[in-house]
Short mmCIF file of C-alpha atoms in Angstrom, two decimals:
data_model
loop_
_atom_site.label_atom_id
_atom_site.label_comp_id
_atom_site.label_asym_id
_atom_site.label_seq_id
_atom_site.Cartn_x
_atom_site.Cartn_y
_atom_site.Cartn_z
CA UNK D 1 -14.23 39.34 20.47
CA UNK D 2 -11.78 37.16 22.35
CA UNK D 3 -12.26 34.20 24.67
CA UNK D 4 -10.64 36.10 27.53
CA UNK D 5 -13.24 38.83 27.10
CA UNK D 6 -16.01 36.23 27.21
CA UNK D 7 -14.54 34.71 30.34
CA UNK D 8 -14.26 38.12 31.98
CA UNK D 9 -17.86 38.91 31.07
CA UNK D 10 -19.14 35.63 32.56
CA UNK D 11 -17.27 36.20 35.83
CA UNK D 12 -18.57 39.77 36.11
CA UNK D 13 -22.09 38.52 35.33
CA UNK D 14 -21.79 35.93 38.09
CA UNK D 15 -20.45 38.38 40.65
CA UNK D 16 -22.33 41.49 39.50
CA UNK D 17 -19.45 43.33 41.09
CA UNK D 18 -16.38 44.45 39.17
CA UNK D 19 -14.19 44.42 42.27
CA UNK D 20 -14.94 40.82 43.24
CA UNK D 21 -14.72 39.72 39.60
CA UNK D 22 -11.31 41.38 39.25
CA UNK D 23 -10.05 39.44 42.28
CA UNK D 24 -11.27 36.13 40.78
CA UNK D 25 -9.64 36.94 37.46
CA UNK D 26 -6.42 38.29 39.00
CA UNK D 27 -6.90 41.58 37.14
CA UNK D 28 -7.04 45.19 38.19
CA UNK D 29 -10.47 46.78 38.17
CA UNK D 30 -9.54 49.30 35.42
CA UNK D 31 -8.20 46.50 33.20
CA UNK D 32 -11.36 44.43 33.69
CA UNK D 33 -13.58 47.44 33.03
CA UNK D 34 -11.72 48.10 29.77
CA UNK D 35 -12.27 44.49 28.68
CA UNK D 36 -16.01 44.73 29.30
CA UNK D 37 -16.20 48.10 27.54
CA UNK D 38 -14.31 46.68 24.53
CA UNK D 39 -16.66 43.71 24.40
CA UNK D 40 -19.72 45.96 24.51
CA UNK D 41 -18.19 48.06 21.75
CA UNK D 42 -17.59 45.00 19.56
CA UNK D 43 -21.15 43.77 20.14
CA UNK D 44 -22.73 47.18 19.78
CA UNK D 45 -24.91 46.65 22.88
CA UNK D 46 -24.74 47.36 26.60
CA UNK D 47 -24.35 44.22 28.68
CA UNK D 48 -24.58 45.82 32.12
CA UNK D 49 -26.53 48.68 33.64
CA UNK D 50 -26.93 50.33 37.04
CA UNK D 51 -30.44 50.18 38.48
CA UNK D 52 -30.94 51.90 41.84
CA UNK D 53 -27.19 51.68 42.51
CA UNK D 54 -27.21 47.96 41.70
CA UNK D 55 -25.02 46.50 38.94
CA UNK D 56 -27.29 44.29 36.78
CA UNK D 57 -27.36 42.56 33.43
CA UNK D 58 -29.34 44.13 30.66
CA UNK D 59 -31.76 42.00 28.63
CA UNK D 60 -29.04 41.74 25.96
CA UNK D 61 -26.52 40.78 28.65
CA UNK D 62 -28.74 37.97 29.99
CA UNK D 63 -29.23 36.57 26.51
CA UNK D 64 -25.53 36.85 25.72
CA UNK D 65 -24.56 35.15 29.01
CA UNK D 66 -26.21 31.89 27.96
CA UNK D 67 -24.33 31.75 24.68
CA UNK D 68 -21.08 32.98 26.22
CA UNK D 69 -21.07 30.10 28.71
CA UNK D 70 -21.74 27.64 25.90
CA UNK D 71 -18.94 29.10 23.78
CA UNK D 72 -16.49 28.82 26.69
CA UNK D 73 -17.61 25.25 27.37
CA UNK D 74 -17.12 24.30 23.73
CA UNK D 75 -13.73 26.01 23.66
CA UNK D 76 -12.63 24.04 26.73
CA UNK D 77 -13.94 20.86 25.15
CA UNK D 78 -12.05 21.59 21.93
CA UNK D 79 -8.84 22.04 23.91
CA UNK D 80 -9.35 18.76 25.78
CA UNK D 81 -10.17 16.94 22.55
CA UNK D 82 -7.03 18.24 20.87
CA UNK D 83 -4.91 17.29 23.88
CA UNK D 84 -6.42 13.81 24.16
CA UNK D 85 -6.00 13.25 20.43
CA UNK D 86 -2.36 14.32 20.72
CA UNK D 87 -1.93 11.77 23.53
CA UNK D 88 -3.52 9.03 21.40
CA UNK D 89 -6.57 8.68 23.64
CA UNK D 90 -8.94 9.63 20.81
CA UNK D 91 -8.88 8.87 17.10
CA UNK D 92 -9.06 5.83 14.85
CA UNK D 93 -6.75 2.82 14.56
CA UNK D 94 -6.92 1.17 11.13
CA UNK D 95 -5.77 -2.39 11.80
CA UNK D 96 -5.72 -5.31 9.38
CA UNK D 97 -4.90 -8.91 10.27
CA UNK D 98 -4.39 -12.32 8.76
CA UNK D 99 -7.06 -14.80 9.68
CA UNK D 100 -4.78 -17.05 11.72
CA UNK D 101 -4.26 -14.13 14.12
CA UNK D 102 -7.94 -14.14 15.13
CA UNK D 103 -7.69 -17.18 17.38
CA UNK D 104 -5.22 -15.84 19.95
CA UNK D 105 -3.05 -12.79 19.19
CA UNK D 106 -5.76 -10.44 17.90
CA UNK D 107 -8.19 -10.79 20.84
CA UNK D 108 -5.30 -10.56 23.31
CA UNK D 109 -3.89 -7.37 21.79
CA UNK D 110 -7.24 -5.70 21.13
CA UNK D 111 -8.57 -6.58 24.57
CA UNK D 112 -5.60 -4.90 26.22
CA UNK D 113 -5.78 -1.88 23.92
CA UNK D 114 -9.54 -1.42 24.35
CA UNK D 115 -9.19 -1.51 28.13
CA UNK D 116 -6.51 1.20 28.02
CA UNK D 117 -8.07 3.42 25.32
CA UNK D 118 -11.81 2.75 25.25
CA UNK D 119 -12.67 5.81 23.14
CA UNK D 120 -10.40 4.99 20.21
CA UNK D 121 -12.39 3.81 17.18
CA UNK D 122 -11.14 0.46 15.85
CA UNK D 123 -11.32 0.00 12.06
CA UNK D 124 -10.75 -3.75 11.65
CA UNK D 125 -10.70 -6.11 8.66
CA UNK D 126 -9.06 -9.36 7.64
CA UNK D 127 -6.45 -8.93 4.91
CA UNK D 128 -3.70 -11.07 3.44
CA UNK D 129 -0.08 -10.30 4.25
CA UNK D 130 0.64 -9.13 0.70
CA UNK D 131 -2.27 -6.69 0.68
CA UNK D 132 -1.34 -5.44 4.14
CA UNK D 133 2.22 -4.55 3.19
CA UNK D 134 0.94 -2.60 0.15
CA UNK D 135 -1.66 -0.80 2.29
CA UNK D 136 0.92 0.08 4.94
CA UNK D 137 3.25 1.61 2.37
CA UNK D 138 0.39 3.55 0.79
CA UNK D 139 -0.78 4.88 4.15
CA UNK D 140 -4.24 3.29 3.80
CA UNK D 141 -3.89 1.46 7.13
CA UNK D 142 -1.97 2.13 10.34
CA UNK D 143 -0.86 -1.30 11.47
CA UNK D 144 -0.92 -4.89 10.28
CA UNK D 145 -0.89 -8.22 12.05
CA UNK D 146 0.70 -10.47 9.46
CA UNK D 147 3.20 -13.19 8.65
CA UNK D 148 6.28 -11.65 7.09
CA UNK D 149 8.60 -14.15 5.40
CA UNK D 150 11.46 -11.64 5.72
CA UNK D 151 12.14 -8.00 6.51
CA UNK D 152 9.98 -5.72 4.38
CA UNK D 153 11.70 -2.63 2.91
CA UNK D 154 10.19 0.58 4.19
CA UNK D 155 8.31 -1.05 7.07
CA UNK D 156 9.07 -1.62 10.73
CA UNK D 157 7.93 -4.80 12.45
CA UNK D 158 8.00 -6.69 15.70
CA UNK D 159 7.37 -10.40 16.24
CA UNK D 160 4.52 -11.11 18.66
CA UNK D 161 4.39 -14.92 18.47
CA UNK D 162 6.14 -17.97 17.01
CA UNK D 163 3.56 -20.46 15.76
CA UNK D 164 4.17 -24.06 14.63
CA UNK D 165 2.59 -25.99 11.79
CA UNK D 166 0.14 -28.67 12.89
CA UNK D 167 -1.64 -31.47 11.05
CA UNK D 168 -5.42 -31.33 10.65
CA UNK D 169 -6.99 -34.75 10.25
CA UNK D 170 -10.53 -36.06 9.97
CA UNK D 171 -11.41 -37.48 13.40
CA UNK D 172 -11.67 -41.00 12.00
CA UNK D 173 -8.29 -40.92 10.25
CA UNK D 174 -5.85 -43.76 10.85
CA UNK D 175 -3.31 -41.35 12.40
CA UNK D 176 -5.81 -39.46 14.58
CA UNK D 177 -4.91 -41.35 17.76
CA UNK D 178 -1.25 -40.39 17.48
CA UNK D 179 0.06 -37.42 19.53
CA UNK D 180 2.75 -36.57 16.98
CA UNK D 181 2.98 -37.33 13.28
CA UNK D 182 5.96 -37.31 10.95
CA UNK D 183 5.50 -35.35 7.75
CA UNK D 184 6.68 -38.35 5.68
CA UNK D 185 3.75 -40.36 7.04
CA UNK D 186 1.42 -38.15 5.04
CA UNK D 187 3.02 -38.95 1.70
CA UNK D 188 0.06 -41.00 0.43
CA UNK D 189 -2.61 -38.59 1.68
CA UNK D 190 -4.67 -36.11 -0.30
CA UNK D 191 -4.19 -32.51 0.85
CA UNK D 192 -6.36 -29.47 1.36
CA UNK D 193 -4.12 -26.38 1.41
CA UNK D 194 -4.22 -22.59 1.48
CA UNK D 195 -4.92 -21.07 -1.93
CA UNK D 196 -1.60 -19.93 -3.32
CA UNK D 197 -3.03 -16.69 -4.70
CA UNK D 198 -4.02 -15.50 -1.22
CA UNK D 199 -1.05 -16.88 0.70
CA UNK D 200 1.88 -17.74 -1.59
CA UNK D 201 4.54 -17.81 1.13
CA UNK D 202 2.58 -20.24 3.32
CA UNK D 203 1.56 -22.41 0.39
CA UNK D 204 5.08 -22.60 -1.03
CA UNK D 205 6.65 -23.27 2.36
CA UNK D 206 4.31 -26.20 3.07
CA UNK D 207 4.96 -27.70 -0.37
CA UNK D 208 8.70 -27.24 0.24
CA UNK D 209 8.54 -29.03 3.60
CA UNK D 210 6.72 -31.94 1.96
CA UNK D 211 9.33 -32.15 -0.80
CA UNK D 212 12.09 -32.17 1.82
CA UNK D 213 10.27 -35.07 3.51
CA UNK D 214 10.42 -37.05 0.24
CA UNK D 215 7.08 -36.45 -1.48
CA UNK D 216 5.04 -33.94 -3.46
CA UNK D 217 1.69 -33.27 -1.76
CA UNK D 218 -1.32 -34.35 -3.80
CA UNK D 219 -3.51 -31.25 -3.48
CA UNK D 220 -7.15 -31.99 -4.28
CA UNK D 221 -8.70 -28.81 -2.92
CA UNK D 222 -7.63 -25.34 -1.85
CA UNK D 223 -9.24 -22.88 0.55
CA UNK D 224 -8.79 -19.13 0.91
CA UNK D 225 -9.35 -19.21 4.67
CA UNK D 226 -8.62 -21.60 7.50
CA UNK D 227 -12.28 -22.21 8.41
CA UNK D 228 -12.96 -23.43 4.88
CA UNK D 229 -9.93 -25.69 4.96
CA UNK D 230 -10.98 -27.20 8.30
CA UNK D 231 -14.51 -27.76 6.97
CA UNK D 232 -13.12 -29.59 3.94
CA UNK D 233 -10.92 -31.73 6.18
CA UNK D 234 -13.97 -32.56 8.31
CA UNK D 235 -15.78 -33.59 5.12
CA UNK D 236 -13.01 -36.11 4.44
CA UNK D 237 -11.51 -34.46 1.35
CA UNK D 238 -8.00 -34.74 2.75
CA UNK D 239 -5.59 -33.70 5.48
CA UNK D 240 -4.02 -30.29 5.90
CA UNK D 241 -1.10 -28.47 7.44
CA UNK D 242 -2.17 -25.34 9.31
CA UNK D 243 -0.44 -22.60 11.24
CA UNK D 244 -1.38 -22.74 14.92
CA UNK D 245 -3.38 -21.48 16.76
CA UNK D 246 -6.17 -23.28 14.92
CA UNK D 247 -9.90 -22.56 14.96
CA UNK D 248 -11.93 -24.43 17.59
CA UNK D 249 -13.71 -27.44 16.14
CA UNK D 250 -15.73 -30.42 17.28
CA UNK D 251 -13.13 -33.12 18.08
CA UNK D 252 -15.58 -35.63 16.66
CA UNK D 253 -15.05 -33.98 13.26
CA UNK D 254 -11.42 -32.81 13.10
CA UNK D 255 -8.36 -33.30 15.28
CA UNK D 256 -5.11 -31.33 15.34
CA UNK D 257 -1.80 -33.08 15.91
CA UNK D 258 1.77 -31.83 16.35
CA UNK D 259 4.47 -32.64 13.82
CA UNK D 260 7.51 -34.61 14.95
CA UNK D 261 9.62 -32.91 12.27
CA UNK D 262 11.87 -30.07 13.37
CA UNK D 263 10.30 -27.35 11.24
CA UNK D 264 10.86 -23.64 11.85
CA UNK D 265 7.87 -21.86 13.42
CA UNK D 266 5.92 -19.16 11.64
CA UNK D 267 6.36 -15.66 12.97
CA UNK D 268 3.31 -13.50 13.54
CA UNK D 269 4.39 -9.86 13.47
CA UNK D 270 2.99 -6.40 13.95
CA UNK D 271 4.10 -4.14 11.09
CA UNK D 272 3.77 -0.41 10.50
CA UNK D 273 5.25 2.40 8.46
CA UNK D 274 7.86 4.45 10.35
CA UNK D 275 6.51 7.49 8.45
CA UNK D 276 3.13 7.16 10.19
CA UNK D 277 3.03 9.71 13.03
CA UNK D 278 -0.41 8.73 14.36
CA UNK D 279 -0.52 9.12 18.19
CA UNK D 280 -3.03 6.26 18.34
CA UNK D 281 -0.59 4.00 16.49
CA UNK D 282 2.15 5.00 18.94
CA UNK D 283 -0.04 3.99 21.89
CA UNK D 284 -0.88 0.66 20.25
CA UNK D 285 2.77 -0.10 19.59
CA UNK D 286 3.67 0.73 23.19
CA UNK D 287 1.15 -1.85 24.37
CA UNK D 288 2.42 -4.40 21.87
#
């Protein structure tokens, strides 16, 4: 039994006239009659009968018509699903992101992507840069939003923003009223920094900047995420250096100030494996 036979049967059942059905199907009457005969042979039942010179469906034909229409509908749906999946309109995008991307880049990119491809399933989770690069190489995720210190072998990437370091201060700090602060002015402060285990490149870079400014930062507390760090700053445990954009906070608790030092910005990049042929990934990268 073939789909074309099912389609021919449905058209004949709708017309109850082989001649008119043949015209709709762009077939000759003999060819159409052979298709119906072959279908009846495969099924082992008669689908049509002549009653008082009228061409009618048998009881078996009426029952089969319901299922035949459903089979054709499902076949059409399967074709459309395959085509839409090929175009990247359906499927799943496995995206991981560093936490600092959640304040600006992530909502901007996802908002645009969701508007363009509303039926794509988004599999989202925060993940450190180091874990993202491993997951990309292993094929466990499709795309990462991360901070690459340099080009990563085996991965492709594109920079989506250049973000500066800013100072986070308790609102009542002596430097809080300043618009810009020099890094050397923080030499006597206690620091709350990113945990090195979760972000070694950021941690080491900040310590290196402090050393270049003439001091070694006195780190009294570390935090694995930026919200924790900001909370500890608000509690008065110390100051911090954070990658902008920063999380929103009550200005009566914490203030953010620009650095007057000429420090290089941090690059936020989208990274992916060039071996990943996912159509959904391709659509996401086009929007990026």
